[in-house]
PDB file of C-alpha atoms in Angstrom:
ATOM      1  CA  MET A   1       5.597  21.161   6.403  1.00  0.00           C
ATOM      2  CA  LYS A   2       9.219  22.143   6.850  1.00  0.00           C
ATOM      3  CA  SER A   3      10.444  19.021   5.046  1.00  0.00           C
ATOM      4  CA  ASN A   4       8.129  19.899   2.185  1.00  0.00           C
ATOM      5  CA  THR A   5       9.948  23.126   1.394  1.00  0.00           C
ATOM      6  CA  GLN A   6      13.310  21.369   1.175  1.00  0.00           C
ATOM      7  CA  ALA A   7      11.993  18.365  -0.702  1.00  0.00           C
ATOM      8  CA  THR A   8      13.394  17.730  -4.135  1.00  0.00           C
ATOM      9  CA  VAL A   9      11.596  16.173  -7.062  1.00  0.00           C
ATOM     10  CA  PHE A  10      14.101  13.910  -8.808  1.00  0.00           C
ATOM     11  CA  ILE A  11      13.401  13.357 -12.485  1.00  0.00           C
ATOM     12  CA  VAL A  12      14.970  10.422 -14.280  1.00  0.00           C
ATOM     13  CA  ASP A  13      14.195  10.268 -18.001  1.00  0.00           C
ATOM     14  CA  ASP A  14      16.419   9.799 -21.032  1.00  0.00           C
ATOM     15  CA  ASP A  15      14.494  12.304 -23.138  1.00  0.00           C
ATOM     16  CA  ASP A  16      15.780  15.888 -22.714  1.00  0.00           C
ATOM     17  CA  ALA A  17      12.500  17.450 -23.783  1.00  0.00           C
ATOM     18  CA  VAL A  18      10.451  15.411 -21.305  1.00  0.00           C
ATOM     19  CA  ARG A  19      12.873  16.167 -18.456  1.00  0.00           C
ATOM     20  CA  ASP A  20      12.740  19.868 -19.198  1.00  0.00           C
ATOM     21  CA  SER A  21       8.985  19.983 -19.452  1.00  0.00           C
ATOM     22  CA  ILE A  22       8.471  18.092 -16.181  1.00  0.00           C
ATOM     23  CA  ALA A  23      11.059  20.283 -14.448  1.00  0.00           C
ATOM     24  CA  GLU A  24       9.352  23.403 -15.728  1.00  0.00           C
ATOM     25  CA  LEU A  25       5.960  22.138 -14.585  1.00  0.00           C
ATOM     26  CA  VAL A  26       7.195  21.182 -11.120  1.00  0.00           C
ATOM     27  CA  GLU A  27       9.163  24.389 -10.646  1.00  0.00           C
ATOM     28  CA  SER A  28       6.093  26.385 -11.635  1.00  0.00           C
ATOM     29  CA  VAL A  29       4.519  25.351  -8.326  1.00  0.00           C
ATOM     30  CA  GLY A  30       7.644  26.303  -6.387  1.00  0.00           C
ATOM     31  CA  LEU A  31       9.281  22.910  -5.838  1.00  0.00           C
ATOM     32  CA  GLN A  32      12.911  22.263  -6.571  1.00  0.00           C
ATOM     33  CA  THR A  33      13.948  19.629  -9.092  1.00  0.00           C
ATOM     34  CA  GLN A  34      17.010  17.675 -10.121  1.00  0.00           C
ATOM     35  CA  SER A  35      17.151  15.884 -13.452  1.00  0.00           C
ATOM     36  CA  TYR A  36      19.177  12.862 -14.519  1.00  0.00           C
ATOM     37  CA  ASP A  37      19.371  11.273 -17.946  1.00  0.00           C
ATOM     38  CA  SER A  38      19.866   7.702 -16.742  1.00  0.00           C
ATOM     39  CA  ALA A  39      19.214   5.438 -13.791  1.00  0.00           C
ATOM     40  CA  LEU A  40      22.938   5.072 -13.135  1.00  0.00           C
ATOM     41  CA  ALA A  41      23.481   8.829 -13.070  1.00  0.00           C
ATOM     42  CA  PHE A  42      20.796   9.047 -10.399  1.00  0.00           C
ATOM     43  CA  LEU A  43      22.222   6.176  -8.353  1.00  0.00           C
ATOM     44  CA  ASP A  44      25.659   7.835  -8.443  1.00  0.00           C
ATOM     45  CA  VAL A  45      24.502  10.941  -6.623  1.00  0.00           C
ATOM     46  CA  LEU A  46      21.826   9.348  -4.474  1.00  0.00           C
ATOM     47  CA  GLU A  47      21.819  10.512  -0.861  1.00  0.00           C
ATOM     48  CA  PRO A  48      19.732   8.180   1.286  1.00  0.00           C
ATOM     49  CA  GLY A  49      17.336   9.946   3.606  1.00  0.00           C
ATOM     50  CA  ARG A  50      17.044  13.066   1.519  1.00  0.00           C
ATOM     51  CA  PRO A  51      13.380  14.099   1.365  1.00  0.00           C
ATOM     52  CA  GLY A  52      11.646  14.146  -1.972  1.00  0.00           C
ATOM     53  CA  CYS A  53      10.167  11.905  -4.596  1.00  0.00           C
ATOM     54  CA  LEU A  54      11.205  10.312  -7.844  1.00  0.00           C
ATOM     55  CA  VAL A  55       9.522  10.722 -11.219  1.00  0.00           C
ATOM     56  CA  LEU A  56      10.815   7.792 -13.202  1.00  0.00           C
ATOM     57  CA  ASP A  57      10.686   6.823 -16.855  1.00  0.00           C
ATOM     58  CA  VAL A  58      10.569   3.110 -17.641  1.00  0.00           C
ATOM     59  CA  ARG A  59      12.254   2.677 -20.989  1.00  0.00           C
ATOM     60  CA  MET A  60      15.817   3.994 -20.845  1.00  0.00           C
ATOM     61  CA  ALA A  61      19.212   2.904 -22.114  1.00  0.00           C
ATOM     62  CA  GLY A  62      21.227   0.943 -19.566  1.00  0.00           C
ATOM     63  CA  MET A  63      19.034   0.345 -16.531  1.00  0.00           C
ATOM     64  CA  SER A  64      15.262   0.530 -16.902  1.00  0.00           C
ATOM     65  CA  GLY A  65      13.111   2.467 -14.472  1.00  0.00           C
ATOM     66  CA  LEU A  66      11.520  -0.674 -13.032  1.00  0.00           C
ATOM     67  CA  VAL A  67      14.935  -2.164 -12.300  1.00  0.00           C
ATOM     68  CA  LEU A  68      16.043   1.080 -10.644  1.00  0.00           C
ATOM     69  CA  HIS A  69      12.899   1.013  -8.516  1.00  0.00           C
ATOM     70  CA  LYS A  70      13.665  -2.554  -7.408  1.00  0.00           C
ATOM     71  CA  GLN A  71      17.225  -1.542  -6.573  1.00  0.00           C
ATOM     72  CA  LEU A  72      15.984   1.323  -4.422  1.00  0.00           C
ATOM     73  CA  ASN A  73      13.718  -1.149  -2.607  1.00  0.00           C
ATOM     74  CA  GLU A  74      16.631  -3.507  -2.072  1.00  0.00           C
ATOM     75  CA  LEU A  75      18.746  -0.648  -0.735  1.00  0.00           C
ATOM     76  CA  LYS A  76      15.805   0.139   1.564  1.00  0.00           C
ATOM     77  CA  ILE A  77      15.644   3.686   0.263  1.00  0.00           C
ATOM     78  CA  ASN A  78      12.282   5.041   1.154  1.00  0.00           C
ATOM     79  CA  LEU A  79      11.690   7.442  -1.723  1.00  0.00           C
ATOM     80  CA  PRO A  80       8.157   7.539  -3.168  1.00  0.00           C
ATOM     81  CA  VAL A  81       8.258   6.647  -6.850  1.00  0.00           C
ATOM     82  CA  ILE A  82       5.944   7.827  -9.621  1.00  0.00           C
ATOM     83  CA  ILE A  83       6.344   5.884 -12.828  1.00  0.00           C
ATOM     84  CA  LEU A  84       5.812   7.800 -16.045  1.00  0.00           C
ATOM     85  CA  THR A  85       5.912   5.914 -19.293  1.00  0.00           C
ATOM     86  CA  GLY A  86       4.986   6.226 -22.923  1.00  0.00           C
ATOM     87  CA  HIS A  87       4.881   2.468 -23.429  1.00  0.00           C
ATOM     88  CA  GLY A  88       2.780   1.228 -20.537  1.00  0.00           C
ATOM     89  CA  ASP A  89       0.857  -2.025 -20.540  1.00  0.00           C
ATOM     90  CA  VAL A  90      -1.164  -3.802 -17.859  1.00  0.00           C
ATOM     91  CA  PRO A  91       1.519  -6.296 -16.721  1.00  0.00           C
ATOM     92  CA  MET A  92       4.090  -3.486 -16.454  1.00  0.00           C
ATOM     93  CA  ALA A  93       1.697  -1.306 -14.459  1.00  0.00           C
ATOM     94  CA  VAL A  94       0.863  -4.190 -12.147  1.00  0.00           C
ATOM     95  CA  GLU A  95       4.521  -4.980 -11.590  1.00  0.00           C
ATOM     96  CA  ALA A  96       5.365  -1.353 -10.859  1.00  0.00           C
ATOM     97  CA  MET A  97       2.450  -0.956  -8.432  1.00  0.00           C
ATOM     98  CA  LYS A  98       3.293  -4.216  -6.671  1.00  0.00           C
ATOM     99  CA  ASN A  99       6.838  -2.956  -6.259  1.00  0.00           C
ATOM    100  CA  GLY A 100       5.323  -0.087  -4.329  1.00  0.00           C
ATOM    101  CA  ALA A 101       5.118   2.694  -6.896  1.00  0.00           C
ATOM    102  CA  LEU A 102       2.804   5.438  -5.740  1.00  0.00           C
ATOM    103  CA  ASN A 103       1.332   5.952  -9.170  1.00  0.00           C
ATOM    104  CA  PHE A 104       1.772   4.777 -12.732  1.00  0.00           C
ATOM    105  CA  LEU A 105       1.068   7.460 -15.324  1.00  0.00           C
ATOM    106  CA  GLN A 106       1.122   7.238 -19.072  1.00  0.00           C
ATOM    107  CA  LYS A 107       2.448   9.859 -21.436  1.00  0.00           C
ATOM    108  CA  PRO A 108       0.964  12.128 -22.518  1.00  0.00           C
ATOM    109  CA  TYR A 109       0.249  12.842 -18.869  1.00  0.00           C
ATOM    110  CA  ARG A 110      -2.110  15.540 -17.695  1.00  0.00           C
ATOM    111  CA  ASP A 111      -0.127  18.239 -15.869  1.00  0.00           C
ATOM    112  CA  GLN A 112      -2.433  18.371 -12.895  1.00  0.00           C
ATOM    113  CA  GLU A 113      -2.481  14.611 -12.524  1.00  0.00           C
ATOM    114  CA  LEU A 114       1.309  14.536 -12.277  1.00  0.00           C
ATOM    115  CA  LEU A 115       1.387  17.434  -9.819  1.00  0.00           C
ATOM    116  CA  ASP A 116      -1.257  15.752  -7.645  1.00  0.00           C
ATOM    117  CA  SER A 117       0.794  12.566  -7.578  1.00  0.00           C
ATOM    118  CA  ILE A 118       3.938  14.509  -6.676  1.00  0.00           C
ATOM    119  CA  ASN A 119       2.126  16.269  -3.848  1.00  0.00           C
ATOM    120  CA  ASP A 120       0.835  12.939  -2.532  1.00  0.00           C
ATOM    121  CA  ALA A 121       4.353  11.562  -2.719  1.00  0.00           C
ATOM    122  CA  LEU A 122       5.911  14.471  -0.833  1.00  0.00           C
ATOM    123  CA  LEU A 123       3.207  14.308   1.791  1.00  0.00           C
ATOM    124  CA  GLN A 124       3.840  10.599   2.252  1.00  0.00           C
ATOM    125  CA  ASN A 125       7.583  11.138   2.446  1.00  0.00           C
ATOM    126  CA  GLY A 126       7.199  13.908   5.016  1.00  0.00           C
ATOM    127  CA  GLY A 127       4.644  11.830   6.910  1.00  0.00           C
ATOM    128  CA  ASP A 128       7.025   8.886   7.165  1.00  0.00           C
ATOM    129  CA  GLU A 129       9.659  11.086   8.709  1.00  0.00           C
ATOM    130  CA  LEU A 130       7.191  12.404  11.232  1.00  0.00           C
ATOM    131  CA  CYS A 131       6.186   8.855  12.045  1.00  0.00           C
ATOM    132  CA  ALA A 132       9.828   7.814  12.507  1.00  0.00           C
ATOM    133  CA  ARG A 133      10.352  10.774  14.801  1.00  0.00           C
ATOM    134  CA  THR A 134       7.370   9.968  17.027  1.00  0.00           C
ATOM    135  CA  GLN A 135       8.566   6.382  17.134  1.00  0.00           C
ATOM    136  CA  ASP A 136      12.032   7.503  18.251  1.00  0.00           C
ATOM    137  CA  SER A 137      10.620   9.727  20.975  1.00  0.00           C
ATOM    138  CA  PHE A 138       8.351   6.867  22.055  1.00  0.00           C
ATOM    139  CA  GLU A 139      11.367   4.599  22.516  1.00  0.00           C
ATOM    140  CA  GLU A 140      13.038   7.382  24.489  1.00  0.00           C
ATOM    141  CA  ASN A 141       9.988   7.832  26.707  1.00  0.00           C
ATOM    142  CA  LEU A 142       9.798   4.107  27.214  1.00  0.00           C
ATOM    143  CA  SER A 143      13.290   4.092  28.702  1.00  0.00           C
ATOM    144  CA  THR A 144      12.209   6.608  31.378  1.00  0.00           C
ATOM    145  CA  LEU A 145       9.649   4.203  32.889  1.00  0.00           C
ATOM    146  CA  THR A 146      10.407   2.715  36.290  1.00  0.00           C
ATOM    147  CA  GLU A 147      10.670  -1.035  36.587  1.00  0.00           C
ATOM    148  CA  ARG A 148       7.152  -1.346  37.981  1.00  0.00           C
ATOM    149  CA  GLU A 149       5.661   0.934  35.353  1.00  0.00           C
ATOM    150  CA  ARG A 150       7.385  -1.146  32.721  1.00  0.00           C
ATOM    151  CA  GLU A 151       5.795  -4.307  34.122  1.00  0.00           C
ATOM    152  CA  VAL A 152       2.371  -2.673  34.059  1.00  0.00           C
ATOM    153  CA  PHE A 153       3.026  -1.478  30.507  1.00  0.00           C
ATOM    154  CA  GLU A 154       3.886  -5.018  29.363  1.00  0.00           C
ATOM    155  CA  GLN A 155       0.578  -6.281  30.805  1.00  0.00           C
ATOM    156  CA  LEU A 156      -1.429  -3.385  29.388  1.00  0.00           C
ATOM    157  CA  ARG A 157      -0.210  -4.008  25.878  1.00  0.00           C
ATOM    158  CA  TYR A 158      -1.737  -7.478  26.008  1.00  0.00           C
ATOM    159  CA  GLY A 159      -5.067  -5.943  26.915  1.00  0.00           C
ATOM    160  CA  LYS A 160      -5.130  -6.936  30.594  1.00  0.00           C
ATOM    161  CA  SER A 161      -7.433  -5.007  32.924  1.00  0.00           C
ATOM    162  CA  SER A 162      -6.234  -3.261  36.093  1.00  0.00           C
ATOM    163  CA  LYS A 163      -7.661  -6.040  38.219  1.00  0.00           C
ATOM    164  CA  GLN A 164      -5.931  -8.761  36.227  1.00  0.00           C
ATOM    165  CA  ILE A 165      -2.660  -6.862  36.397  1.00  0.00           C
ATOM    166  CA  ALA A 166      -3.100  -6.379  40.140  1.00  0.00           C
ATOM    167  CA  VAL A 167      -3.483 -10.142  40.641  1.00  0.00           C
ATOM    168  CA  GLN A 168      -0.559 -10.871  38.336  1.00  0.00           C
ATOM    169  CA  LEU A 169       1.817  -8.456  40.059  1.00  0.00           C
ATOM    170  CA  ALA A 170       0.372  -9.038  43.547  1.00  0.00           C
ATOM    171  CA  ILE A 171      -0.384  -5.356  44.176  1.00  0.00           C
ATOM    172  CA  SER A 172      -3.669  -3.514  44.686  1.00  0.00           C
ATOM    173  CA  PRO A 173      -5.740  -2.335  41.701  1.00  0.00           C
ATOM    174  CA  ARG A 174      -5.449   1.232  43.008  1.00  0.00           C
ATOM    175  CA  THR A 175      -1.671   1.010  42.773  1.00  0.00           C
ATOM    176  CA  VAL A 176      -1.911  -0.384  39.259  1.00  0.00           C
ATOM    177  CA  GLU A 177      -4.066   2.572  38.282  1.00  0.00           C
ATOM    178  CA  ALA A 178      -1.529   4.968  39.739  1.00  0.00           C
ATOM    179  CA  HIS A 179       1.255   3.298  37.756  1.00  0.00           C
ATOM    180  CA  ARG A 180      -0.938   3.339  34.671  1.00  0.00           C
ATOM    181  CA  TYR A 181      -1.626   7.041  35.070  1.00  0.00           C
ATOM    182  CA  HIS A 182       2.089   7.817  35.355  1.00  0.00           C
ATOM    183  CA  LEU A 183       3.194   5.647  32.465  1.00  0.00           C
ATOM    184  CA  LEU A 184       0.533   7.026  30.116  1.00  0.00           C
ATOM    185  CA  HIS A 185       1.711  10.499  31.054  1.00  0.00           C
ATOM    186  CA  LYS A 186       5.356   9.591  30.450  1.00  0.00           C
ATOM    187  CA  LEU A 187       4.541   7.985  27.101  1.00  0.00           C
ATOM    188  CA  ASN A 188       2.625  11.092  26.124  1.00  0.00           C
ATOM    189  CA  VAL A 189      -0.678   9.341  25.326  1.00  0.00           C
ATOM    190  CA  SER A 190      -4.037  10.203  26.823  1.00  0.00           C
ATOM    191  CA  SER A 191      -5.549   6.726  27.189  1.00  0.00           C
ATOM    192  CA  VAL A 192      -4.758   3.015  27.062  1.00  0.00           C
ATOM    193  CA  LYS A 193      -6.760   2.840  23.870  1.00  0.00           C
ATOM    194  CA  GLU A 194      -4.512   5.416  22.240  1.00  0.00           C
ATOM    195  CA  LEU A 195      -1.454   3.520  23.454  1.00  0.00           C
ATOM    196  CA  LEU A 196      -2.698   0.243  21.973  1.00  0.00           C
ATOM    197  CA  LEU A 197      -3.578   1.927  18.693  1.00  0.00           C
ATOM    198  CA  PHE A 198      -0.092   3.392  18.540  1.00  0.00           C
ATOM    199  CA  LEU A 199       1.520   0.032  19.267  1.00  0.00           C
ATOM    200  CA  ALA A 200      -0.697  -1.639  16.657  1.00  0.00           C
ATOM    201  CA  GLY A 201       0.333   0.957  14.085  1.00  0.00           C
ATOM    202  CA  GLN A 202       3.975   0.364  14.967  1.00  0.00           C
ATOM    203  CA  SER A 203       3.837  -3.397  14.509  1.00  0.00           C
ATOM    204  CA  SER A 204       1.962  -3.141  11.223  1.00  0.00           C
ATOM    205  CA  GLU A 205       4.726  -0.926   9.858  1.00  0.00           C
ATOM    206  CA  LYS A 206       7.340  -3.575  10.598  1.00  0.00           C
TER     207      LYS A 206
ATOM    208  CA  MET B   1      -8.530 -26.089   1.247  1.00  0.00           C
ATOM    209  CA  SER B   2     -12.168 -27.124   1.095  1.00  0.00           C
ATOM    210  CA  ALA B   3     -13.287 -24.563   3.681  1.00  0.00           C
ATOM    211  CA  SER B   4     -12.886 -21.545   1.445  1.00  0.00           C
ATOM    212  CA  LYS B   5     -13.870 -20.953  -2.109  1.00  0.00           C
ATOM    213  CA  VAL B   6     -12.689 -19.111  -5.125  1.00  0.00           C
ATOM    214  CA  VAL B   7     -15.460 -16.627  -5.851  1.00  0.00           C
ATOM    215  CA  ILE B   8     -15.788 -15.545  -9.461  1.00  0.00           C
ATOM    216  CA  VAL B   9     -17.532 -12.240  -9.995  1.00  0.00           C
ATOM    217  CA  SER B  10     -18.413 -11.182 -13.503  1.00  0.00           C
ATOM    218  CA  ASP B  11     -21.378  -9.735 -15.361  1.00  0.00           C
ATOM    219  CA  TYR B  12     -20.720 -12.072 -18.282  1.00  0.00           C
ATOM    220  CA  PRO B  13     -22.338 -15.518 -17.792  1.00  0.00           C
ATOM    221  CA  ASP B  14     -19.993 -17.071 -20.364  1.00  0.00           C
ATOM    222  CA  LEU B  15     -16.919 -15.813 -18.594  1.00  0.00           C
ATOM    223  CA  ARG B  16     -18.266 -16.986 -15.244  1.00  0.00           C
ATOM    224  CA  LEU B  17     -18.920 -20.445 -16.652  1.00  0.00           C
ATOM    225  CA  SER B  18     -15.541 -20.835 -18.329  1.00  0.00           C
ATOM    226  CA  LEU B  19     -13.658 -19.673 -15.236  1.00  0.00           C
ATOM    227  CA  GLU B  20     -15.812 -21.903 -13.064  1.00  0.00           C
ATOM    228  CA  LEU B  21     -14.921 -24.925 -15.176  1.00  0.00           C
ATOM    229  CA  LEU B  22     -11.262 -23.988 -15.210  1.00  0.00           C
ATOM    230  CA  VAL B  23     -11.012 -23.556 -11.452  1.00  0.00           C
ATOM    231  CA  THR B  24     -13.146 -26.616 -10.642  1.00  0.00           C
ATOM    232  CA  GLU B  25     -10.965 -28.715 -12.898  1.00  0.00           C
ATOM    233  CA  ALA B  26      -7.957 -27.526 -10.905  1.00  0.00           C
ATOM    234  CA  GLY B  27      -9.588 -29.034  -7.817  1.00  0.00           C
ATOM    235  CA  LEU B  28     -10.682 -25.828  -6.049  1.00  0.00           C
ATOM    236  CA  ASP B  29     -14.161 -24.995  -4.744  1.00  0.00           C
ATOM    237  CA  VAL B  30     -15.945 -22.307  -6.715  1.00  0.00           C
ATOM    238  CA  ALA B  31     -18.841 -19.920  -6.261  1.00  0.00           C
ATOM    239  CA  THR B  32     -19.977 -17.404  -8.862  1.00  0.00           C
ATOM    240  CA  ALA B  33     -21.819 -14.106  -8.713  1.00  0.00           C
ATOM    241  CA  ASN B  34     -22.477 -11.045 -10.800  1.00  0.00           C
ATOM    242  CA  SER B  35     -21.057  -7.712  -9.732  1.00  0.00           C
ATOM    243  CA  GLN B  36     -24.367  -6.545  -8.241  1.00  0.00           C
ATOM    244  CA  GLN B  37     -24.528  -9.560  -5.929  1.00  0.00           C
ATOM    245  CA  LEU B  38     -21.004  -8.969  -4.692  1.00  0.00           C
ATOM    246  CA  TRP B  39     -21.993  -5.639  -3.212  1.00  0.00           C
ATOM    247  CA  PHE B  40     -24.419  -7.385  -0.897  1.00  0.00           C
ATOM    248  CA  PRO B  41     -23.309  -9.329   2.154  1.00  0.00           C
ATOM    249  CA  ALA B  42     -25.043 -12.587   1.123  1.00  0.00           C
ATOM    250  CA  VAL B  43     -22.291 -13.504  -1.282  1.00  0.00           C
ATOM    251  CA  GLY B  44     -19.633 -11.450   0.406  1.00  0.00           C
ATOM    252  CA  SER B  45     -19.964 -13.370   3.671  1.00  0.00           C
ATOM    253  CA  ALA B  46     -18.987 -16.733   2.179  1.00  0.00           C
ATOM    254  CA  PRO B  47     -15.411 -17.562   3.164  1.00  0.00           C
ATOM    255  CA  ALA B  48     -13.352 -16.886   0.065  1.00  0.00           C
ATOM    256  CA  CYS B  49      -9.662 -17.536  -0.462  1.00  0.00           C
ATOM    257  CA  CYS B  50      -9.655 -15.519  -3.671  1.00  0.00           C
ATOM    258  CA  VAL B  51     -12.195 -13.228  -5.293  1.00  0.00           C
ATOM    259  CA  VAL B  52     -11.742 -13.021  -9.044  1.00  0.00           C
ATOM    260  CA  PHE B  53     -13.334  -9.701  -9.863  1.00  0.00           C
ATOM    261  CA  ASP B  54     -14.096  -8.870 -13.461  1.00  0.00           C
ATOM    262  CA  VAL B  55     -14.190  -5.085 -13.430  1.00  0.00           C
ATOM    263  CA  PRO B  56     -17.569  -4.098 -14.936  1.00  0.00           C
ATOM    264  CA  GLN B  57     -17.597  -2.467 -18.316  1.00  0.00           C
ATOM    265  CA  GLY B  58     -16.546   1.156 -18.127  1.00  0.00           C
ATOM    266  CA  GLY B  59     -14.059   0.458 -15.362  1.00  0.00           C
ATOM    267  CA  LEU B  60     -14.187   1.625 -11.784  1.00  0.00           C
ATOM    268  CA  ARG B  61     -15.565   5.126 -12.183  1.00  0.00           C
ATOM    269  CA  ALA B  62     -18.299   6.033  -9.732  1.00  0.00           C
ATOM    270  CA  PRO B  63     -17.021   6.914  -6.262  1.00  0.00           C
ATOM    271  CA  ASP B  64     -19.428   4.507  -4.541  1.00  0.00           C
ATOM    272  CA  GLN B  65     -18.298   1.720  -6.846  1.00  0.00           C
ATOM    273  CA  ILE B  66     -14.659   2.413  -5.964  1.00  0.00           C
ATOM    274  CA  ALA B  67     -15.513   2.544  -2.272  1.00  0.00           C
ATOM    275  CA  ARG B  68     -17.322  -0.811  -2.399  1.00  0.00           C
ATOM    276  CA  PHE B  69     -14.480  -2.326  -4.362  1.00  0.00           C
ATOM    277  CA  SER B  70     -11.968  -1.256  -1.738  1.00  0.00           C
ATOM    278  CA  VAL B  71     -14.185  -2.740   0.995  1.00  0.00           C
ATOM    279  CA  VAL B  72     -14.149  -6.072  -0.837  1.00  0.00           C
ATOM    280  CA  CYS B  73     -10.372  -5.778  -1.215  1.00  0.00           C
ATOM    281  CA  ALA B  74     -10.017  -5.148   2.508  1.00  0.00           C
ATOM    282  CA  SER B  75     -11.990  -8.313   3.309  1.00  0.00           C
ATOM    283  CA  TYR B  76     -10.703 -10.748   0.692  1.00  0.00           C
ATOM    284  CA  PRO B  77      -7.675 -11.167  -1.534  1.00  0.00           C
ATOM    285  CA  VAL B  78      -8.851  -9.879  -4.901  1.00  0.00           C
ATOM    286  CA  LEU B  79      -7.593 -10.731  -8.354  1.00  0.00           C
ATOM    287  CA  ALA B  80      -9.018  -8.110 -10.697  1.00  0.00           C
ATOM    288  CA  LEU B  81      -9.624  -8.657 -14.390  1.00  0.00           C
ATOM    289  CA  ALA B  82      -9.100  -5.587 -16.556  1.00  0.00           C
ATOM    290  CA  GLU B  83      -9.899  -4.998 -20.220  1.00  0.00           C
ATOM    291  CA  ALA B  84      -6.926  -5.452 -22.545  1.00  0.00           C
ATOM    292  CA  GLY B  85      -4.618  -2.466 -22.257  1.00  0.00           C
ATOM    293  CA  ASP B  86      -6.686  -0.712 -19.589  1.00  0.00           C
ATOM    294  CA  VAL B  87      -3.700   0.531 -17.589  1.00  0.00           C
ATOM    295  CA  SER B  88      -5.602   3.080 -15.529  1.00  0.00           C
ATOM    296  CA  THR B  89      -8.115   0.494 -14.236  1.00  0.00           C
ATOM    297  CA  ALA B  90      -5.245  -1.850 -13.368  1.00  0.00           C
ATOM    298  CA  VAL B  91      -3.445   0.890 -11.438  1.00  0.00           C
ATOM    299  CA  LEU B  92      -6.628   1.971  -9.675  1.00  0.00           C
ATOM    300  CA  ALA B  93      -7.476  -1.608  -8.696  1.00  0.00           C
ATOM    301  CA  ILE B  94      -4.100  -2.099  -7.032  1.00  0.00           C
ATOM    302  CA  LYS B  95      -4.295   1.279  -5.327  1.00  0.00           C
ATOM    303  CA  GLN B  96      -7.637   0.200  -3.845  1.00  0.00           C
ATOM    304  CA  GLY B  97      -6.073  -2.967  -2.503  1.00  0.00           C
ATOM    305  CA  ALA B  98      -6.361  -5.669  -5.177  1.00  0.00           C
ATOM    306  CA  LYS B  99      -3.592  -8.232  -4.816  1.00  0.00           C
ATOM    307  CA  ASP B 100      -3.131  -8.677  -8.532  1.00  0.00           C
ATOM    308  CA  VAL B 101      -4.544  -7.696 -11.906  1.00  0.00           C
ATOM    309  CA  VAL B 102      -4.727  -9.816 -15.029  1.00  0.00           C
ATOM    310  CA  GLN B 103      -5.877  -8.439 -18.362  1.00  0.00           C
ATOM    311  CA  LYS B 104      -8.347  -9.985 -20.725  1.00  0.00           C
ATOM    312  CA  PRO B 105      -8.407 -12.056 -22.910  1.00  0.00           C
ATOM    313  CA  ILE B 106      -7.764 -14.573 -20.173  1.00  0.00           C
ATOM    314  CA  ASN B 107      -4.808 -16.876 -20.425  1.00  0.00           C
ATOM    315  CA  ASN B 108      -5.974 -20.038 -18.621  1.00  0.00           C
ATOM    316  CA  ARG B 109      -2.575 -21.140 -17.389  1.00  0.00           C
ATOM    317  CA  LEU B 110      -1.620 -17.666 -16.168  1.00  0.00           C
ATOM    318  CA  ILE B 111      -4.859 -16.952 -14.326  1.00  0.00           C
ATOM    319  CA  LEU B 112      -4.895 -20.345 -12.623  1.00  0.00           C
ATOM    320  CA  GLU B 113      -1.332 -19.753 -11.479  1.00  0.00           C
ATOM    321  CA  ARG B 114      -2.261 -16.356 -10.022  1.00  0.00           C
ATOM    322  CA  ILE B 115      -5.420 -17.698  -8.333  1.00  0.00           C
ATOM    323  CA  LYS B 116      -3.442 -20.487  -6.691  1.00  0.00           C
ATOM    324  CA  LEU B 117      -0.728 -18.067  -5.605  1.00  0.00           C
ATOM    325  CA  ILE B 118      -3.232 -15.711  -3.980  1.00  0.00           C
ATOM    326  CA  SER B 119      -5.169 -18.560  -2.312  1.00  0.00           C
ATOM    327  CA  ALA B 120      -1.962 -20.077  -0.956  1.00  0.00           C
ATOM    328  CA  VAL B 121      -0.882 -16.795   0.631  1.00  0.00           C
ATOM    329  CA  TRP B 122      -4.337 -16.339   2.157  1.00  0.00           C
ATOM    330  CA  GLN B 123      -4.460 -19.783   3.779  1.00  0.00           C
TER     331      GLN B 123
END
């Protein structure tokens, strides 16, 4: 939850009154905000990797919110986006959601609905970081495996049993089990099942 | 192509018929059902390359309805049909896993394009 306390809610809207009211609402629950009056102003100061979420208006002078969202996707900036618009229609909502927006709200929005979306967004953002961290440490752990353990690992990930691995590597099943025990310990997972689930989760993210 | 069907789910017989004709004319296999039938495995188990789901009147409200809808979305690529201007149903449908949403009244050319796109990705 540490990232949550530092997270910033970025507000991009060309209407002063709307910006102020959202900022006031968000600050009332103790989150920090930063407001920008155009998409370009936001892009100028954007720091990739900074935790937070973006509350984005669609209709603005210069660059529209949907275009900004696409640009963020192209720049591979992983900032959850909540679209807030006074002129929403079904095709626009569908486009925004397909682009990966977390939510698409229409003005007048209900305060609690917006806050719930922001909380979801911050949770997702924090969660991603956590996920990236476990992935990093997994890679690190992987590099500590011995050559034999690595071979057993490669077989395990394709769902081979100890006996099959033993035949493949021309060692006894008991030895395979010993290697398996050590590599699971080094990779910080409690079972092969957990390992496979983790690997499956990893590949689906890519 | 012939192995899987486009399944049209709507509570309006007229809409089912017109979509059925449209899709058949485009050379795709079609099955139709009403929304009650979709919730049961009999229809759901047919191999479908695209489920055109006309969201029942009143939108997706009840929690069990939303849950069933997301199960269908997890099994098949779903193209949802929303009432004109019903932004919240459209957003909810995509959140639950629908691949696309088209609003009524149906534009024949547009919906056929979307159905083909979804079926092509699925196959």
